[in-house]
JSON list of C-alpha atoms and ligand atoms in Angstrom, two decimals:
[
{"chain": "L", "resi": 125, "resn": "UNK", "atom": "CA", "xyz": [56.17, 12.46, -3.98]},
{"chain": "L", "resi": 126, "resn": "UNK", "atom": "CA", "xyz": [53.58, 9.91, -4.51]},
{"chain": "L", "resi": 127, "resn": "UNK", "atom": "CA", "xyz": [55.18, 6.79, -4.97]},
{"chain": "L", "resi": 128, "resn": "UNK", "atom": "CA", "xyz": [58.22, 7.61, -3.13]},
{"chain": "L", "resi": 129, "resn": "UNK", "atom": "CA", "xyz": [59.79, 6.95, -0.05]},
{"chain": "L", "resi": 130, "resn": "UNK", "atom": "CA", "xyz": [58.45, 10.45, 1.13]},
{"chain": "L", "resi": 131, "resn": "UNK", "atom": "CA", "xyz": [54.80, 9.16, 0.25]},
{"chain": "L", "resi": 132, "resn": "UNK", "atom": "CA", "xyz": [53.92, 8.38, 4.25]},
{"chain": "L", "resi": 133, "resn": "UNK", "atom": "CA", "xyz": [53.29, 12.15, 4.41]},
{"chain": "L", "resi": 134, "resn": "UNK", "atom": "CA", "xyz": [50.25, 12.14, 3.18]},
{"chain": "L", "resi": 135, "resn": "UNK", "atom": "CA", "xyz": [49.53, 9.86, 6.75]},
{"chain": "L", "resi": 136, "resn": "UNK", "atom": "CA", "xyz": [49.83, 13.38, 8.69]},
{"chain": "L", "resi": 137, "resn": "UNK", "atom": "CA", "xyz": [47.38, 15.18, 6.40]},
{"chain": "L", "resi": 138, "resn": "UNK", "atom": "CA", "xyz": [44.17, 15.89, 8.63]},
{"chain": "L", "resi": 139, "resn": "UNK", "atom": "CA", "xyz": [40.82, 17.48, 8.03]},
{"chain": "L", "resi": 140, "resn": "UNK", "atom": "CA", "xyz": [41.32, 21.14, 9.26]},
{"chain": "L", "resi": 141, "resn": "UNK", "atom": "CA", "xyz": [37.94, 21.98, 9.69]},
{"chain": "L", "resi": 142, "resn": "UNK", "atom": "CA", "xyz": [37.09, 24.64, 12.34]},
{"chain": "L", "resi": 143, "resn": "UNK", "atom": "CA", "xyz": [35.03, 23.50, 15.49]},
{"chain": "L", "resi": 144, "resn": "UNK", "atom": "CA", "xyz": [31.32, 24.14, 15.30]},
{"chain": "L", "resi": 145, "resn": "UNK", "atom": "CA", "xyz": [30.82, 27.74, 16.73]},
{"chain": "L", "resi": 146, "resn": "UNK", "atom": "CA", "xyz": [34.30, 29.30, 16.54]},
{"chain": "L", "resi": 147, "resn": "UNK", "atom": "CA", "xyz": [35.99, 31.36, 14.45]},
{"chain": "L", "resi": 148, "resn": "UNK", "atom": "CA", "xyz": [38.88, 32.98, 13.16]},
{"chain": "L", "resi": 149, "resn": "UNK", "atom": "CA", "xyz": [39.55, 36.97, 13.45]},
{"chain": "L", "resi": 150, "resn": "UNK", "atom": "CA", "xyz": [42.13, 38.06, 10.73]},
{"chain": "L", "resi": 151, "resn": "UNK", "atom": "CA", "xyz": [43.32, 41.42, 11.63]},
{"chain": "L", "resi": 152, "resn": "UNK", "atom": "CA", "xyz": [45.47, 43.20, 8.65]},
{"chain": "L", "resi": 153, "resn": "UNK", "atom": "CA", "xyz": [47.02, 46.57, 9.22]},
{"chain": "L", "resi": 154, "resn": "UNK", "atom": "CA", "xyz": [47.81, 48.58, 6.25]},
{"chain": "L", "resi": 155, "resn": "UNK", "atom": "CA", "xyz": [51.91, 49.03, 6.14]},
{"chain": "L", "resi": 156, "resn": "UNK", "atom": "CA", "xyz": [53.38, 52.85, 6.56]},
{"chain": "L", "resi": 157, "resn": "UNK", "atom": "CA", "xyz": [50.18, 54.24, 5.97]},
{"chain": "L", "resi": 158, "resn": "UNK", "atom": "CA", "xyz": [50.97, 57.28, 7.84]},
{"chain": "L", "resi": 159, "resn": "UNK", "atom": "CA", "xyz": [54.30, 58.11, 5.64]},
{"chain": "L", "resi": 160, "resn": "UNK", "atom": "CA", "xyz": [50.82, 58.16, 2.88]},
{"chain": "L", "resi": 161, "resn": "UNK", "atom": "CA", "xyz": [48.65, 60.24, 4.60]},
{"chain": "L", "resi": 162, "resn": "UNK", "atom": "CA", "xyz": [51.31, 62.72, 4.98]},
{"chain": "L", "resi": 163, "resn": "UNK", "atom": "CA", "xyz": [52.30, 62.10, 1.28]},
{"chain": "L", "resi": 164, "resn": "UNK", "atom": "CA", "xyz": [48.81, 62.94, 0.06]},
{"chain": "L", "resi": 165, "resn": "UNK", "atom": "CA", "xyz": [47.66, 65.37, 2.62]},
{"chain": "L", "resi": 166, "resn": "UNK", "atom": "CA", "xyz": [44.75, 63.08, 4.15]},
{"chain": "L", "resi": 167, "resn": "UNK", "atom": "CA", "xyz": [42.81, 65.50, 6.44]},
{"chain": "L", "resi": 168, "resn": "UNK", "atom": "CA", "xyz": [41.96, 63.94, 10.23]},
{"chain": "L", "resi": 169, "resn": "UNK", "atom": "CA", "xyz": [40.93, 62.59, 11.40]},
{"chain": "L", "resi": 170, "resn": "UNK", "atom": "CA", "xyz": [39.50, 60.66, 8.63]},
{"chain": "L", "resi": 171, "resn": "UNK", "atom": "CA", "xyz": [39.98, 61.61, 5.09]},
{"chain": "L", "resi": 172, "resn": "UNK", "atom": "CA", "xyz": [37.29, 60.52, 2.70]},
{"chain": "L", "resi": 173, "resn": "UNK", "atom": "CA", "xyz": [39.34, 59.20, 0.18]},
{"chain": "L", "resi": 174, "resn": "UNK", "atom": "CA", "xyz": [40.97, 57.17, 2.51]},
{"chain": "L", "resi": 175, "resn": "UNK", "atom": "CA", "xyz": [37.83, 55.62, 3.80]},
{"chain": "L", "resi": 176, "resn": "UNK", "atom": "CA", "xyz": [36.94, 54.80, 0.11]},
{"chain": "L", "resi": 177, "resn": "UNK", "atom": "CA", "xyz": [40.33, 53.17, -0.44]},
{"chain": "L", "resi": 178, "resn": "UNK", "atom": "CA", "xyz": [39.84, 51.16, 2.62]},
{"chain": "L", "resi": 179, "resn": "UNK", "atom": "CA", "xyz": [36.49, 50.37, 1.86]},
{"chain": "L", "resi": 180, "resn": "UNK", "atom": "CA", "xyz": [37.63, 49.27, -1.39]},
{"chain": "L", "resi": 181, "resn": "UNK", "atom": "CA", "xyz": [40.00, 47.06, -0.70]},
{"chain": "L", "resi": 182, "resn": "UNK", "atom": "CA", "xyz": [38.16, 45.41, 2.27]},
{"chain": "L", "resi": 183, "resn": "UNK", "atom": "CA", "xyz": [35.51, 44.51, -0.63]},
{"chain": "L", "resi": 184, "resn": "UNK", "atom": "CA", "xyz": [37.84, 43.40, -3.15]},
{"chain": "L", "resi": 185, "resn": "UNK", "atom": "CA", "xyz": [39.24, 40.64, -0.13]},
{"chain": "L", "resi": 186, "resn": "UNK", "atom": "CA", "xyz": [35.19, 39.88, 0.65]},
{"chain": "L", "resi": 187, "resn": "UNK", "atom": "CA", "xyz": [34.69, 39.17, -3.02]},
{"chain": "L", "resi": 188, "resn": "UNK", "atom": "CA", "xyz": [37.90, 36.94, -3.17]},
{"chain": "L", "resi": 189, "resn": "UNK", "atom": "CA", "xyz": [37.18, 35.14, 0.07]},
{"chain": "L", "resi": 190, "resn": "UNK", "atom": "CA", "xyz": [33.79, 33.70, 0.74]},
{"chain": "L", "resi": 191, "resn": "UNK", "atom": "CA", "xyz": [34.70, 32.14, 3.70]},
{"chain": "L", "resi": 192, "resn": "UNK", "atom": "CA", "xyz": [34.92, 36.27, 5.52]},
{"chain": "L", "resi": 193, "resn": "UNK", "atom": "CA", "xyz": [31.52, 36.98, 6.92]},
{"chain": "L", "resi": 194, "resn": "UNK", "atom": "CA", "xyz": [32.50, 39.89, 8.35]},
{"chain": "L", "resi": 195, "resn": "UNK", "atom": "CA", "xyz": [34.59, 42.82, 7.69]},
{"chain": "L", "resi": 196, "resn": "UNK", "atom": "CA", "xyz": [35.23, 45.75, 10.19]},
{"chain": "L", "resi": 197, "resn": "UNK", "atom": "CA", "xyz": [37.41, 48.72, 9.20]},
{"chain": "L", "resi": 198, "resn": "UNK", "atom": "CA", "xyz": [39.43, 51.35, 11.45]},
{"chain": "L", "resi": 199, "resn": "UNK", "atom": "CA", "xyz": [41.68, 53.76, 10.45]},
{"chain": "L", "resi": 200, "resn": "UNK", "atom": "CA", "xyz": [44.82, 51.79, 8.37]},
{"chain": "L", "resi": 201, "resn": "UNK", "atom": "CA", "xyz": [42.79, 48.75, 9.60]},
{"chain": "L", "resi": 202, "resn": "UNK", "atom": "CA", "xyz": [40.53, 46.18, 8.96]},
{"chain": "L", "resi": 203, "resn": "UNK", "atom": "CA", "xyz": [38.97, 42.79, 10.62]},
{"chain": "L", "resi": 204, "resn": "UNK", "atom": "CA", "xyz": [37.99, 39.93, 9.16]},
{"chain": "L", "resi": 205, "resn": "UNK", "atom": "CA", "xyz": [35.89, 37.58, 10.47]},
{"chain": "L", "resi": 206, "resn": "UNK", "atom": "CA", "xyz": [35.54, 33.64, 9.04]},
{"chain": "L", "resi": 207, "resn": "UNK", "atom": "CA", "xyz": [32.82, 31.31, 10.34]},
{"chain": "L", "resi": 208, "resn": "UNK", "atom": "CA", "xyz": [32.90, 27.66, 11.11]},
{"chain": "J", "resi": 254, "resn": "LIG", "atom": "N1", "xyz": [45.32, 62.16, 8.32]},
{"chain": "J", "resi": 254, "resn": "LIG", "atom": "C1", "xyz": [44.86, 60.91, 8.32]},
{"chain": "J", "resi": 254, "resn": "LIG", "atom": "N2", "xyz": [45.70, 59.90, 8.68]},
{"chain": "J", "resi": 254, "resn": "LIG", "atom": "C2", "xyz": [45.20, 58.64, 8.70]},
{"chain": "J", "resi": 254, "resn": "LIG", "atom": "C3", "xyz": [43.87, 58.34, 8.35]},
{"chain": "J", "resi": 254, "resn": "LIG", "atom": "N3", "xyz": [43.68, 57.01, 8.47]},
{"chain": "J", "resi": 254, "resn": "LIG", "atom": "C4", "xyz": [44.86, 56.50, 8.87]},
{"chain": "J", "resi": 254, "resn": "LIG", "atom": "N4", "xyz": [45.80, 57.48, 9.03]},
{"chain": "J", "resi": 254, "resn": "LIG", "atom": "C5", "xyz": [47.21, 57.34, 9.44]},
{"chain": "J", "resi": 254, "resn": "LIG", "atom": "O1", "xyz": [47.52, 55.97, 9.48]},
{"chain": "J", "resi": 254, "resn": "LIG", "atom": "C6", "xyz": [48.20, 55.69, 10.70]},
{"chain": "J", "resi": 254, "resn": "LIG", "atom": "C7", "xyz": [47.87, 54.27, 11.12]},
{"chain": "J", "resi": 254, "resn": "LIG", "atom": "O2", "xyz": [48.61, 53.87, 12.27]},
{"chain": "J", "resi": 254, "resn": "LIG", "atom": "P1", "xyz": [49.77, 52.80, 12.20]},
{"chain": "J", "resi": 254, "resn": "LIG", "atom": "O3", "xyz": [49.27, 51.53, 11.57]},
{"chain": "J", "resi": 254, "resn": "LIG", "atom": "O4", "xyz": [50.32, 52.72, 13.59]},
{"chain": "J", "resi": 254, "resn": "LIG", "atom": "O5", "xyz": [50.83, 53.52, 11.25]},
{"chain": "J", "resi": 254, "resn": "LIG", "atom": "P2", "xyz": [51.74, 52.90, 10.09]},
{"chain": "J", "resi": 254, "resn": "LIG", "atom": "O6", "xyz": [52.73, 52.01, 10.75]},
{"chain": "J", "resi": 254, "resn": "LIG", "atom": "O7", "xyz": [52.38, 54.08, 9.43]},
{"chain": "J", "resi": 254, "resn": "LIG", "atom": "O8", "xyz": [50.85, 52.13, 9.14]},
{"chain": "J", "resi": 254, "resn": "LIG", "atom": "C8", "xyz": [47.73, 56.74, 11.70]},
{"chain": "J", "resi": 254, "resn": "LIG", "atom": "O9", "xyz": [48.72, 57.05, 12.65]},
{"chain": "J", "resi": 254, "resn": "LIG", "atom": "C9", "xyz": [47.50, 57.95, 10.81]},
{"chain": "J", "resi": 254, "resn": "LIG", "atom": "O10", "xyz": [48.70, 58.67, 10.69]},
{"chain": "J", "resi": 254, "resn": "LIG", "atom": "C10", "xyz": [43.01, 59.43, 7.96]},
{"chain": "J", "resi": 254, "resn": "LIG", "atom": "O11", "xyz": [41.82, 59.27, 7.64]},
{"chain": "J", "resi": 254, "resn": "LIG", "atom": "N5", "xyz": [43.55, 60.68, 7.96]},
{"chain": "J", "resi": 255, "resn": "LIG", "atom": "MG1", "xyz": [49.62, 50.60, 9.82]}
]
């Protein structure tokens, strides 16, 4: 693109920095999760394995991401929060 008739792009690309004191919440809810509780008998309300899976994950995303902070977890469910 550089060099091309497309190149005055790049004249739209800002900084997209967050302002000072804000950020960003990042809700993901797992997908059909209770089609695999039912598959693999999770007790209620909250199966241990379950937890652990969640809990799992949510670190595996914290490792990848520095920017998260924070990390809350309900049910299927977790939060993520990323500071300016
Ligand atoms: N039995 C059991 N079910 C759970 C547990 N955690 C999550 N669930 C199931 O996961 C569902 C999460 O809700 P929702 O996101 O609306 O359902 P989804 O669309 O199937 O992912 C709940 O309705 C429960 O059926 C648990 O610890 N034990
Ligand atoms: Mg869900």
């Amino acid at each position: 693109m550089a060099g091309s008739k497309y190149a005055y792009v790049r004249s739209f690309e800002l900084p997209d920095t967050l302002l000072p004191g804000t950020y960003i919440l990042v809700r993901l809810d797992g997908h059909a999760f209770h089609r695999l509780s039912q598959e693999h008998d999770f007790v209620k309300p909250n199966d241990e394995r379950a937890l652990q899976l969640m809990d799992h994950a949510a670190k595996d995303v914290m490792n990848e991401f520095k920017e998260v902070v924070l990390g809350f977890g309900e049910s299927d469910e977790f939060r993520y929060m990323i500071s300016s």
